[in-house]
Tab-separated table of C-alpha atoms and ligand atoms in Angstrom:
chain	number	residue	atom	x	y	z
A	1	MET	CA	-3.502	-53.224	-185.246
A	2	LYS	CA	-6.313	-52.774	-187.626
A	3	LEU	CA	-8.539	-55.719	-187.175
A	4	MET	CA	-12.354	-56.137	-189.604
A	5	VAL	CA	-14.420	-58.987	-188.470
A	6	ILE	CA	-16.898	-59.886	-190.852
A	7	GLY	CA	-20.701	-60.856	-190.221
A	8	SER	CA	-23.151	-58.699	-188.299
A	9	GLY	CA	-24.646	-60.401	-185.711
A	10	GLY	CA	-24.602	-60.609	-181.822
A	11	ARG	CA	-22.213	-62.925	-182.416
A	12	GLU	CA	-19.426	-60.826	-183.752
A	13	HIS	CA	-20.212	-57.874	-181.417
A	14	ALA	CA	-19.537	-60.324	-178.209
A	15	LEU	CA	-16.036	-61.402	-180.839
A	16	ILE	CA	-15.702	-57.271	-181.457
A	17	ARG	CA	-15.926	-56.089	-177.682
A	18	LYS	CA	-13.324	-59.281	-176.881
A	19	LEU	CA	-10.617	-58.609	-179.618
A	20	ARG	CA	-10.908	-54.847	-177.769
A	21	GLU	CA	-9.625	-55.926	-174.545
A	22	ASN	CA	-6.187	-56.016	-176.714
A	23	PRO	CA	-4.672	-53.165	-176.270
A	24	ALA	CA	-2.433	-53.368	-179.658
A	25	VAL	CA	-5.823	-52.802	-181.035
A	26	THR	CA	-6.207	-48.968	-182.877
A	27	ARG	CA	-9.318	-49.446	-185.510
A	28	ILE	CA	-11.842	-52.322	-186.010
A	29	TYR	CA	-14.127	-52.262	-188.755
A	30	ALA	CA	-17.619	-54.790	-189.051
A	31	LEU	CA	-18.529	-55.717	-192.490
A	32	PRO	CA	-21.192	-55.276	-192.473
A	33	GLY	CA	-21.273	-55.201	-188.777
A	34	ASN	CA	-24.430	-53.516	-187.401
A	35	GLY	CA	-25.666	-49.863	-185.770
A	36	GLY	CA	-25.886	-51.048	-181.626
A	37	MET	CA	-21.987	-51.731	-182.661
A	38	ALA	CA	-22.064	-48.018	-183.461
A	39	PRO	CA	-19.840	-47.806	-179.776
A	40	ASP	CA	-17.062	-50.409	-180.613
A	41	ALA	CA	-16.633	-50.907	-184.691
A	42	GLU	CA	-17.287	-49.049	-187.728
A	43	CYS	CA	-19.574	-50.622	-189.969
A	44	VAL	CA	-18.524	-50.389	-192.962
A	45	PRO	CA	-21.683	-51.083	-195.231
A	46	ILE	CA	-20.030	-54.313	-197.130
A	47	SER	CA	-21.572	-58.112	-197.069
A	48	ALA	CA	-20.986	-60.815	-195.389
A	49	GLU	CA	-21.166	-62.134	-198.535
A	50	ASP	CA	-19.329	-60.336	-200.711
A	51	LEU	CA	-15.176	-61.885	-201.443
A	52	ASP	CA	-13.921	-59.465	-203.438
A	53	GLY	CA	-15.068	-56.360	-201.674
A	54	ALA	CA	-14.000	-57.379	-197.687
A	55	ALA	CA	-10.944	-57.939	-199.931
A	56	ALA	CA	-10.558	-55.171	-201.570
A	57	PHE	CA	-11.565	-53.291	-197.844
A	58	ALA	CA	-8.777	-54.126	-196.207
A	59	LEU	CA	-6.201	-54.068	-199.113
A	60	ARG	CA	-7.395	-50.334	-199.730
A	61	GLU	CA	-7.778	-50.096	-195.072
A	62	ARG	CA	-4.343	-52.197	-195.121
A	63	VAL	CA	-6.133	-54.539	-192.281
A	64	ASP	CA	-3.777	-56.767	-190.570
A	65	PHE	CA	-6.451	-59.582	-189.349
A	66	ALA	CA	-9.585	-60.554	-190.239
A	67	VAL	CA	-12.119	-62.518	-188.412
A	68	VAL	CA	-14.966	-64.778	-190.174
A	69	ALA	CA	-17.681	-65.658	-188.199
A	70	PRO	CA	-21.207	-66.291	-189.541
A	71	ASP	CA	-21.005	-70.525	-191.754
A	72	GLY	CA	-22.655	-68.012	-195.389
A	73	PRO	CA	-19.370	-65.930	-196.032
A	74	LEU	CA	-16.703	-69.050	-194.843
A	75	CYS	CA	-18.341	-71.927	-196.920
A	76	LEU	CA	-18.040	-69.592	-199.985
A	77	GLY	CA	-14.581	-69.423	-199.235
A	78	MET	CA	-13.739	-65.847	-197.612
A	79	VAL	CA	-10.858	-66.599	-195.853
A	80	ASP	CA	-8.688	-68.198	-198.562
A	81	ARG	CA	-10.382	-65.326	-200.526
A	82	LEU	CA	-8.654	-62.656	-197.775
A	83	GLU	CA	-5.468	-64.692	-197.553
A	84	GLU	CA	-4.657	-64.901	-201.103
A	85	SER	CA	-4.668	-60.792	-200.872
A	86	GLY	CA	-1.898	-61.330	-198.206
A	87	ILE	CA	-5.065	-60.825	-195.183
A	88	PRO	CA	-4.376	-62.484	-192.115
A	89	SER	CA	-7.151	-64.251	-191.691
A	90	PHE	CA	-8.916	-66.428	-188.245
A	91	GLY	CA	-11.233	-69.596	-189.510
A	92	PRO	CA	-11.463	-71.849	-191.710
A	93	ARG	CA	-11.041	-72.130	-195.625
A	94	LYS	CA	-13.676	-73.236	-197.469
A	95	ASN	CA	-11.981	-76.862	-198.281
A	96	ALA	CA	-12.638	-77.845	-194.345
A	97	ALA	CA	-15.887	-75.200	-193.202
A	98	VAL	CA	-17.687	-78.235	-195.170
A	99	ILE	CA	-17.699	-80.028	-192.202
A	100	GLU	CA	-20.591	-77.456	-191.771
A	101	GLY	CA	-21.838	-76.687	-194.937
A	102	SER	CA	-22.390	-80.226	-196.017
A	103	LYS	CA	-23.931	-82.342	-193.155
A	104	LEU	CA	-23.303	-85.418	-195.374
A	105	PHE	CA	-19.867	-84.895	-195.838
A	106	ALA	CA	-19.804	-84.208	-191.714
A	107	LYS	CA	-21.726	-87.853	-191.585
A	108	GLU	CA	-18.930	-89.843	-194.120
A	109	LEU	CA	-16.172	-88.523	-192.221
A	110	MET	CA	-18.069	-89.376	-189.235
A	111	ARG	CA	-18.272	-92.606	-190.136
A	112	LYS	CA	-15.217	-93.495	-191.240
A	113	TYR	CA	-13.207	-92.105	-189.040
A	114	GLY	CA	-14.889	-94.046	-186.178
A	115	ILE	CA	-16.337	-91.655	-183.618
A	116	PRO	CA	-19.797	-91.112	-182.099
A	117	THR	CA	-23.391	-90.326	-184.151
A	118	ALA	CA	-26.122	-91.062	-185.125
A	119	GLU	CA	-27.014	-93.659	-187.382
A	120	TYR	CA	-27.918	-91.908	-191.194
A	121	ARG	CA	-29.315	-93.378	-194.246
A	122	SER	CA	-29.116	-90.020	-197.116
A	123	PHE	CA	-30.535	-89.918	-200.549
A	124	ASP	CA	-30.290	-88.287	-203.394
A	125	ARG	CA	-33.544	-88.817	-204.764
A	126	HIS	CA	-36.864	-88.377	-203.182
A	127	GLU	CA	-38.132	-91.303	-204.205
A	128	GLU	CA	-35.616	-93.833	-202.507
A	129	ALA	CA	-35.540	-92.197	-199.069
A	130	LEU	CA	-39.692	-92.325	-199.245
A	131	GLU	CA	-39.462	-95.185	-199.968
A	132	TYR	CA	-37.020	-95.899	-197.415
A	133	LEU	CA	-39.248	-94.566	-194.591
A	134	ARG	CA	-41.478	-97.193	-194.549
A	135	GLY	CA	-39.522	-99.551	-193.427
A	136	VAL	CA	-37.950	-98.273	-190.379
A	137	SER	CA	-39.190	-97.417	-186.884
A	138	PHE	CA	-39.750	-93.143	-185.830
A	139	PRO	CA	-38.489	-91.096	-184.079
A	140	ARG	CA	-37.058	-89.902	-187.353
A	141	VAL	CA	-34.446	-86.995	-188.152
A	142	VAL	CA	-35.007	-85.193	-191.927
A	143	LYS	CA	-31.558	-83.282	-192.209
A	144	ALA	CA	-31.413	-81.031	-195.976
A	145	ASP	CA	-27.012	-82.097	-196.577
A	146	GLY	CA	-26.429	-77.906	-197.454
A	147	LEU	CA	-27.215	-74.886	-194.879
A	148	ALA	CA	-30.316	-74.026	-194.318
A	149	LEU	CA	-30.022	-70.062	-191.444
A	150	GLY	CA	-30.843	-72.985	-188.856
A	151	LYS	CA	-33.630	-74.195	-190.406
A	152	GLY	CA	-32.319	-77.166	-192.056
A	153	VAL	CA	-33.366	-80.135	-189.756
A	154	ARG	CA	-36.696	-82.220	-188.378
A	155	VAL	CA	-37.062	-84.062	-185.481
A	156	CYS	CA	-40.312	-86.483	-187.190
A	157	GLN	CA	-41.853	-87.689	-184.505
A	158	THR	CA	-43.658	-90.139	-187.368
A	159	ARG	CA	-43.338	-91.679	-190.518
A	160	GLU	CA	-46.535	-88.487	-192.242
A	161	GLU	CA	-44.043	-85.831	-190.533
A	162	ALA	CA	-41.186	-87.500	-191.962
A	163	GLU	CA	-42.388	-87.755	-195.859
A	164	GLN	CA	-44.123	-84.607	-195.433
A	165	ALA	CA	-40.139	-83.268	-194.296
A	166	VAL	CA	-38.708	-84.964	-197.584
A	167	ARG	CA	-41.165	-83.822	-199.924
A	168	ALA	CA	-40.113	-80.136	-198.509
A	169	MET	CA	-36.600	-80.210	-199.087
A	170	MET	CA	-36.670	-82.074	-202.215
A	171	GLU	CA	-40.220	-81.725	-203.961
A	172	GLU	CA	-40.182	-78.238	-203.081
A	173	ARG	CA	-36.753	-77.822	-202.505
A	174	ILE	CA	-38.297	-75.173	-200.379
A	175	PHE	CA	-33.829	-74.568	-198.967
A	176	GLY	CA	-33.101	-74.626	-202.850
A	177	ASP	CA	-29.570	-76.871	-203.715
A	178	SER	CA	-29.249	-77.825	-199.831
A	179	GLY	CA	-31.753	-79.901	-199.871
A	180	ASN	CA	-30.980	-81.874	-203.064
A	181	THR	CA	-29.289	-84.721	-200.276
A	182	VAL	CA	-30.950	-85.474	-198.137
A	183	VAL	CA	-30.110	-87.222	-193.961
A	184	VAL	CA	-32.299	-89.412	-192.543
A	185	GLU	CA	-30.453	-90.274	-189.388
A	186	GLU	CA	-31.687	-92.457	-186.223
A	187	CYS	CA	-33.164	-90.322	-183.083
A	188	LEU	CA	-31.159	-89.216	-179.859
A	189	ALA	CA	-32.044	-88.670	-177.083
A	190	GLY	CA	-30.343	-86.807	-173.779
A	191	PRO	CA	-29.429	-83.180	-172.266
A	192	GLU	CA	-27.709	-81.723	-175.320
A	193	VAL	CA	-23.892	-79.453	-175.008
A	194	SER	CA	-22.724	-77.495	-177.407
A	195	VAL	CA	-18.359	-76.972	-176.617
A	196	LEU	CA	-16.654	-74.721	-178.680
A	197	CYS	CA	-13.524	-75.326	-179.288
A	198	PHE	CA	-9.877	-72.938	-180.754
A	199	THR	CA	-7.865	-75.535	-183.219
A	200	ASP	CA	-4.866	-75.234	-185.332
A	201	GLY	CA	-5.254	-78.437	-187.389
A	202	GLU	CA	-3.168	-80.254	-184.672
A	203	THR	CA	-4.323	-78.458	-180.430
A	204	LEU	CA	-7.674	-78.017	-179.753
A	205	LYS	CA	-8.730	-76.381	-176.896
A	206	PRO	CA	-12.035	-76.807	-175.870
A	207	MET	CA	-13.675	-73.208	-174.185
A	208	VAL	CA	-16.069	-73.597	-171.779
A	209	SER	CA	-19.031	-75.765	-172.201
A	210	ALA	CA	-22.843	-74.270	-172.598
A	211	MET	CA	-26.283	-75.090	-172.964
A	212	ASP	CA	-27.974	-73.092	-175.944
A	213	HIS	CA	-31.944	-73.433	-175.459
A	214	LYS	CA	-32.923	-73.609	-178.993
A	215	ARG	CA	-37.078	-73.472	-179.197
A	216	ALA	CA	-38.688	-70.621	-179.155
A	217	LEU	CA	-41.095	-70.373	-176.020
A	218	ASP	CA	-40.456	-70.801	-173.075
A	219	GLY	CA	-40.573	-74.899	-171.294
A	220	ASP	CA	-39.244	-75.436	-174.552
A	221	LEU	CA	-42.117	-75.515	-176.706
A	222	GLY	CA	-42.741	-73.564	-179.736
A	223	LEU	CA	-40.769	-73.615	-182.984
A	224	ASN	CA	-36.709	-73.872	-183.547
A	225	THR	CA	-34.792	-70.348	-183.424
A	226	GLY	CA	-30.902	-70.013	-184.097
A	227	GLY	CA	-30.990	-69.920	-179.703
A	228	MET	CA	-33.232	-67.850	-176.831
A	229	GLY	CA	-30.846	-68.082	-175.095
A	230	VAL	CA	-27.566	-69.856	-173.527
A	231	VAL	CA	-25.762	-70.704	-169.876
A	232	ALA	CA	-21.896	-71.854	-169.556
A	233	PRO	CA	-20.985	-73.458	-168.323
A	234	ASN	CA	-22.941	-76.456	-168.726
A	235	PRO	CA	-23.762	-78.074	-165.713
A	236	PHE	CA	-24.362	-81.664	-167.321
A	237	TYR	CA	-21.034	-81.257	-168.801
A	238	THR	CA	-19.222	-83.237	-166.282
A	239	PRO	CA	-14.977	-83.492	-166.449
A	240	GLU	CA	-15.874	-87.332	-167.149
A	241	ILE	CA	-17.698	-86.451	-170.184
A	242	ALA	CA	-15.536	-84.147	-171.195
A	243	GLY	CA	-12.399	-86.051	-171.589
A	244	GLU	CA	-14.361	-88.560	-172.997
A	245	CYS	CA	-14.839	-85.770	-175.521
A	246	MET	CA	-11.496	-84.957	-175.975
A	247	ARG	CA	-10.559	-88.927	-176.784
A	248	THR	CA	-13.739	-89.827	-178.734
A	249	ILE	CA	-14.871	-86.936	-180.569
A	250	PHE	CA	-12.954	-83.825	-180.536
A	251	LEU	CA	-9.465	-84.917	-181.145
A	252	PRO	CA	-10.367	-87.933	-183.533
A	253	THR	CA	-11.853	-84.399	-185.835
A	254	VAL	CA	-9.260	-82.196	-185.830
A	255	ARG	CA	-6.824	-85.419	-186.971
A	256	ALA	CA	-9.530	-86.841	-189.633
A	257	MET	CA	-9.954	-83.368	-191.282
A	258	LYS	CA	-5.935	-83.630	-191.339
A	259	ALA	CA	-5.877	-86.482	-193.241
A	260	GLU	CA	-8.164	-85.423	-195.258
A	261	GLY	CA	-6.561	-82.664	-196.357
A	262	ARG	CA	-8.190	-80.458	-194.838
A	263	THR	CA	-7.082	-79.029	-191.882
A	264	PHE	CA	-9.048	-77.232	-189.496
A	265	LYS	CA	-7.960	-73.707	-188.092
A	266	GLY	CA	-10.387	-71.570	-186.442
A	267	CYS	CA	-13.558	-72.567	-184.293
A	268	LEU	CA	-15.147	-76.003	-184.806
A	269	TYR	CA	-18.579	-76.135	-182.583
A	270	PHE	CA	-19.524	-79.636	-181.584
A	271	GLY	CA	-23.004	-80.308	-180.852
A	272	LEU	CA	-22.864	-83.434	-179.096
A	273	MET	CA	-26.273	-85.353	-176.485
A	274	LEU	CA	-25.424	-86.477	-174.057
A	275	THR	CA	-27.265	-90.426	-174.365
A	276	ALA	CA	-27.053	-93.528	-172.755
A	277	ASP	CA	-23.931	-94.632	-174.766
A	278	GLY	CA	-22.020	-92.096	-174.599
A	279	PRO	CA	-21.277	-88.830	-175.857
A	280	LYS	CA	-22.381	-88.841	-179.974
A	281	VAL	CA	-21.779	-85.548	-181.854
A	282	ILE	CA	-25.238	-83.936	-183.442
A	283	GLU	CA	-23.919	-82.075	-185.750
A	284	TYR	CA	-20.430	-79.938	-186.288
A	285	ASN	CA	-20.353	-76.150	-186.940
A	286	CYS	CA	-17.158	-74.268	-188.355
A	287	ARG	CA	-17.459	-71.210	-186.954
A	288	PHE	CA	-19.267	-69.715	-183.252
A	289	GLY	CA	-22.164	-70.470	-182.506
A	290	ASP	CA	-25.076	-67.848	-182.346
A	291	PRO	CA	-25.504	-66.890	-178.897
A	292	GLU	CA	-23.300	-69.435	-176.964
A	293	ALA	CA	-20.519	-66.629	-177.884
A	294	GLN	CA	-21.947	-64.188	-176.180
A	295	ALA	CA	-22.617	-66.333	-173.187
A	296	VAL	CA	-18.689	-68.085	-173.410
A	297	LEU	CA	-16.452	-64.887	-174.388
A	298	LYS	CA	-17.808	-63.690	-171.675
A	299	LEU	CA	-15.584	-66.246	-169.199
A	300	LEU	CA	-12.154	-65.494	-172.050
A	301	GLU	CA	-10.071	-64.426	-169.362
A	302	SER	CA	-7.147	-65.540	-172.621
A	303	ASP	CA	-6.609	-62.512	-174.743
A	304	LEU	CA	-8.823	-63.573	-177.290
A	305	LEU	CA	-6.849	-61.037	-180.516
A	306	ASP	CA	-3.421	-63.193	-179.368
A	307	ILE	CA	-5.414	-66.826	-179.206
A	308	MET	CA	-6.222	-66.094	-182.976
A	309	VAL	CA	-2.948	-65.370	-184.296
A	310	ALA	CA	-1.866	-68.764	-182.715
A	311	VAL	CA	-4.821	-70.381	-184.730
A	312	ARG	CA	-3.614	-68.869	-187.865
A	313	GLU	CA	-0.341	-69.490	-187.356
A	314	GLY	CA	-0.857	-72.460	-185.819
A	315	THR	CA	0.877	-72.322	-182.041
A	316	LEU	CA	-1.669	-73.224	-180.225
A	317	ALA	CA	-0.256	-75.234	-178.251
A	318	ARG	CA	1.382	-72.450	-176.387
A	319	THR	CA	-1.174	-69.919	-175.998
A	320	PRO	CA	-2.739	-69.735	-173.453
A	321	VAL	CA	-6.744	-69.716	-173.263
A	322	GLU	CA	-7.696	-69.133	-169.784
A	323	PHE	CA	-11.905	-69.612	-168.997
A	324	SER	CA	-12.667	-67.529	-165.329
A	325	ARG	CA	-14.320	-70.269	-162.753
A	326	GLU	CA	-17.650	-67.868	-163.660
A	327	HIS	CA	-20.963	-68.470	-164.552
A	328	ALA	CA	-22.715	-66.412	-168.126
A	329	CYS	CA	-26.364	-66.000	-168.838
A	330	CYS	CA	-27.714	-64.831	-171.696
A	331	VAL	CA	-31.067	-63.984	-172.490
A	332	ILE	CA	-32.213	-63.428	-176.081
A	333	ALA	CA	-35.042	-60.407	-176.587
A	334	ALA	CA	-36.603	-60.785	-180.214
A	335	SER	CA	-38.825	-59.055	-182.221
A	336	GLY	CA	-42.455	-60.695	-181.524
A	337	GLY	CA	-43.655	-62.688	-183.802
A	338	TYR	CA	-40.022	-64.573	-184.275
A	339	PRO	CA	-38.476	-67.074	-185.450
A	340	GLU	CA	-41.899	-66.595	-188.211
A	341	ALA	CA	-42.787	-63.169	-189.863
A	342	TYR	CA	-42.358	-60.095	-187.129
A	343	GLU	CA	-42.599	-56.226	-187.777
A	344	THR	CA	-40.136	-54.160	-188.132
A	345	GLY	CA	-38.380	-50.149	-187.694
A	346	PHE	CA	-39.803	-49.827	-183.802
A	347	PRO	CA	-37.685	-48.231	-181.134
A	348	VAL	CA	-35.169	-49.339	-179.334
A	349	ALA	CA	-34.844	-48.811	-175.575
A	350	VAL	CA	-32.275	-50.021	-173.312
A	351	GLN	CA	-31.384	-48.470	-169.791
A	352	ASN	CA	-30.555	-49.544	-166.117
A	353	THR	CA	-28.530	-52.170	-167.688
A	354	GLY	CA	-26.291	-52.383	-164.398
A	355	GLY	CA	-22.968	-54.905	-165.101
A	356	ALA	CA	-24.814	-56.470	-168.618
A	357	PHE	CA	-23.717	-56.324	-171.706
A	358	ILE	CA	-25.578	-56.085	-174.104
A	359	ASP	CA	-24.990	-57.292	-177.821
A	360	TYR	CA	-26.118	-56.642	-180.420
A	361	ALA	CA	-27.586	-57.159	-183.425
A	362	GLY	CA	-31.151	-57.129	-185.820
A	363	VAL	CA	-30.790	-53.624	-184.946
A	364	LYS	CA	-30.410	-50.421	-187.133
A	365	ARG	CA	-29.002	-46.869	-186.691
A	366	GLY	CA	-31.095	-43.926	-187.412
A	367	GLY	CA	-29.648	-40.440	-186.055
A	368	ASP	CA	-29.312	-41.162	-182.403
A	369	ALA	CA	-31.647	-43.950	-181.727
A	370	LEU	CA	-31.529	-48.470	-182.067
A	371	TYR	CA	-34.448	-49.102	-183.992
A	372	THR	CA	-35.407	-52.882	-184.696
A	373	ALA	CA	-34.320	-54.920	-187.268
A	374	GLY	CA	-34.678	-58.451	-186.897
A	375	GLY	CA	-35.744	-61.099	-185.770
A	376	ARG	CA	-33.590	-61.759	-182.146
A	377	VAL	CA	-32.527	-57.883	-181.741
A	378	LEU	CA	-30.474	-58.118	-178.809
A	379	SER	CA	-29.343	-60.328	-176.124
A	380	VAL	CA	-28.439	-59.684	-172.768
A	381	THR	CA	-25.605	-61.485	-170.142
A	382	ALA	CA	-24.066	-61.652	-167.154
A	383	THR	CA	-21.384	-63.412	-165.496
A	384	ALA	CA	-21.700	-64.098	-161.531
A	385	PRO	CA	-19.829	-66.861	-159.132
A	386	THR	CA	-23.148	-68.878	-159.120
A	387	LEU	CA	-25.733	-69.464	-162.594
A	388	PRO	CA	-29.391	-68.822	-160.193
A	389	GLU	CA	-26.852	-65.131	-159.982
A	390	ALA	CA	-25.780	-64.480	-163.107
A	391	ALA	CA	-29.284	-65.753	-164.546
A	392	GLY	CA	-31.211	-63.093	-161.763
A	393	ALA	CA	-28.868	-60.058	-163.266
A	394	ALA	CA	-29.294	-61.183	-167.327
A	395	TYR	CA	-33.261	-60.766	-166.345
A	396	GLN	CA	-32.868	-57.619	-163.957
A	397	ALA	CA	-31.321	-55.383	-166.645
A	398	MET	CA	-33.279	-57.412	-169.355
A	399	ASP	CA	-36.732	-55.342	-167.407
A	400	GLY	CA	-34.518	-52.576	-168.739
A	401	VAL	CA	-34.791	-53.350	-172.549
A	402	HIS	CA	-38.289	-51.963	-174.157
A	403	PHE	CA	-39.433	-52.485	-177.680
A	404	GLU	CA	-43.167	-52.637	-178.842
A	405	GLY	CA	-43.393	-56.641	-179.636
A	406	MET	CA	-40.436	-57.732	-177.030
A	407	ARG	CA	-40.398	-61.056	-176.002
A	408	PHE	CA	-38.159	-63.476	-174.457
A	409	ARG	CA	-37.835	-66.771	-172.411
A	410	ARG	CA	-38.190	-66.358	-168.911
A	411	ASP	CA	-36.853	-70.077	-167.954
A	412	ILE	CA	-33.291	-69.674	-169.875
A	413	GLY	CA	-30.754	-71.903	-167.195
A	414	LYS	CA	-33.429	-73.502	-165.135
A	415	ARG	CA	-33.077	-76.653	-166.167
A	416	ALA	CA	-29.224	-75.913	-166.005
A	417	MET	CA	-31.055	-75.144	-162.363
A	418	GLU	CA	-32.453	-78.032	-161.320
A	419	GLU	CA	-29.332	-80.227	-162.932
A	420	ARG	CA	-27.414	-78.753	-159.633
A	421	VAL	CA	-29.748	-78.715	-157.115
B	501	AMP	P1	-29.315	-78.304	-185.666
B	501	AMP	O1	-29.321	-77.230	-186.343
B	501	AMP	O2	-28.189	-79.398	-186.307
B	501	AMP	O3	-28.399	-77.673	-184.778
B	501	AMP	O4	-29.462	-78.960	-185.392
B	501	AMP	C1	-31.214	-78.837	-184.558
B	501	AMP	C2	-31.748	-79.531	-183.447
B	501	AMP	O5	-32.366	-80.909	-184.058
B	501	AMP	C3	-30.701	-80.021	-182.395
B	501	AMP	O6	-30.428	-78.838	-181.493
B	501	AMP	C4	-31.443	-81.098	-182.171
B	501	AMP	O7	-32.131	-81.182	-180.767
B	501	AMP	C5	-32.402	-82.393	-183.330
B	501	AMP	N1	-31.357	-83.755	-183.757
B	501	AMP	C6	-30.747	-82.980	-184.956
B	501	AMP	N2	-29.489	-83.897	-184.711
B	501	AMP	C7	-30.832	-84.806	-183.333
B	501	AMP	C8	-31.077	-86.435	-183.661
B	501	AMP	N3	-29.963	-87.168	-184.451
B	501	AMP	N4	-31.522	-86.577	-182.365
B	501	AMP	C9	-32.082	-86.455	-181.830
B	501	AMP	N5	-32.080	-84.913	-182.139
B	501	AMP	C10	-31.606	-84.378	-182.929
B	502	LIG	N1	-26.972	-70.902	-181.605
B	502	LIG	C1	-26.161	-72.091	-182.528
B	502	LIG	C2	-25.245	-72.386	-183.583
B	502	LIG	O1	-25.557	-71.527	-184.616
B	502	LIG	O2	-25.744	-73.067	-184.322
């Protein structure tokens, strides 16, 4: 079987690694992939957002199954385009990917179907947003409606900060059309949990829960990033809470999407906050998280390709989705300066990483060597029977990773370990 994976990050490397475990897989193409994936996939220089290019390539190479991983191509309709060309594909169609592509769509869906989330108001004129901000208490959260590379959310402690966020999004248009509409939300408090779920539109099977570490610096300080590390499972997510989420959030969301004529098939990612009033949805993503995938997929014991085929065909109910009871810890090595400006082009050296997994992200190949080419350069993931052992192994492996300006958080898993005690 020939597979094609759309995307180029660490998440895609983790997906490819797992897909390769199926003995029927003979070849995996990554579009465009990255230089670090070379031993696991053949990188093809076609952009992840080139719908026609990807479809033409898949037809020419007789690709049997495609996996579309990033939000950009999903929201553009990559799955629709591939399926129209006769290429069976994993991922939601465009009309379902909107659950991530428009925050206002997601909020209206939750309001209509009674799914717990933060109270909100939406605005498409900045004067009205500013007027509203004059009459409310703080903190508040200001969100750009559309995709914004994970940077469209500002948690604002004061009215001045919120006004500035509204002006930046709506007047200065820092996210372009993604800021045409903004959502202003009540600020929730509590531990955050990421739960990635497989769903075929009827049946939903959650993966092991995860805890992302979004801030750039130790102690959850510094700027928000795409994620600096993950542990799985998340100790705050107890079996009782999992049951409540299934009842009040996961199944209602899948049913709501179906009722709206937007059946969601793929990986539905629930970003949750465990508030004093129960679990609430902070965000939906229409895809695997990055770096959540790097941690969670290491614990998947069932066959990923079988699950993905079942999701597409609507047979998830009779397809096993089993996870090991071990713990995973994933730590990102980033370029100095990330998530702000950083330099690239430095050689990447990786040695003696023991049993840990290296998933490459922002790297490119030059001859036999790898060079940095992005903010998040690679991730190191280890699994072990306990979280302290997994974190210890991940950090030990990180000692074998070097590139100029490299930085990583030294406290991935610390909060989770404190919760355990
Ligand atoms: P997102 O880009 O949607 O993942 O949001 C980024 C981060 O903003 C989340 O991980 C939360 O920490 C925070 N956030 C988003 N919405 C809220 C909210 N309503 N209350 C408190 N924090 C929030
Ligand atoms: N790590 C968060 C995300 O993928 O959106």
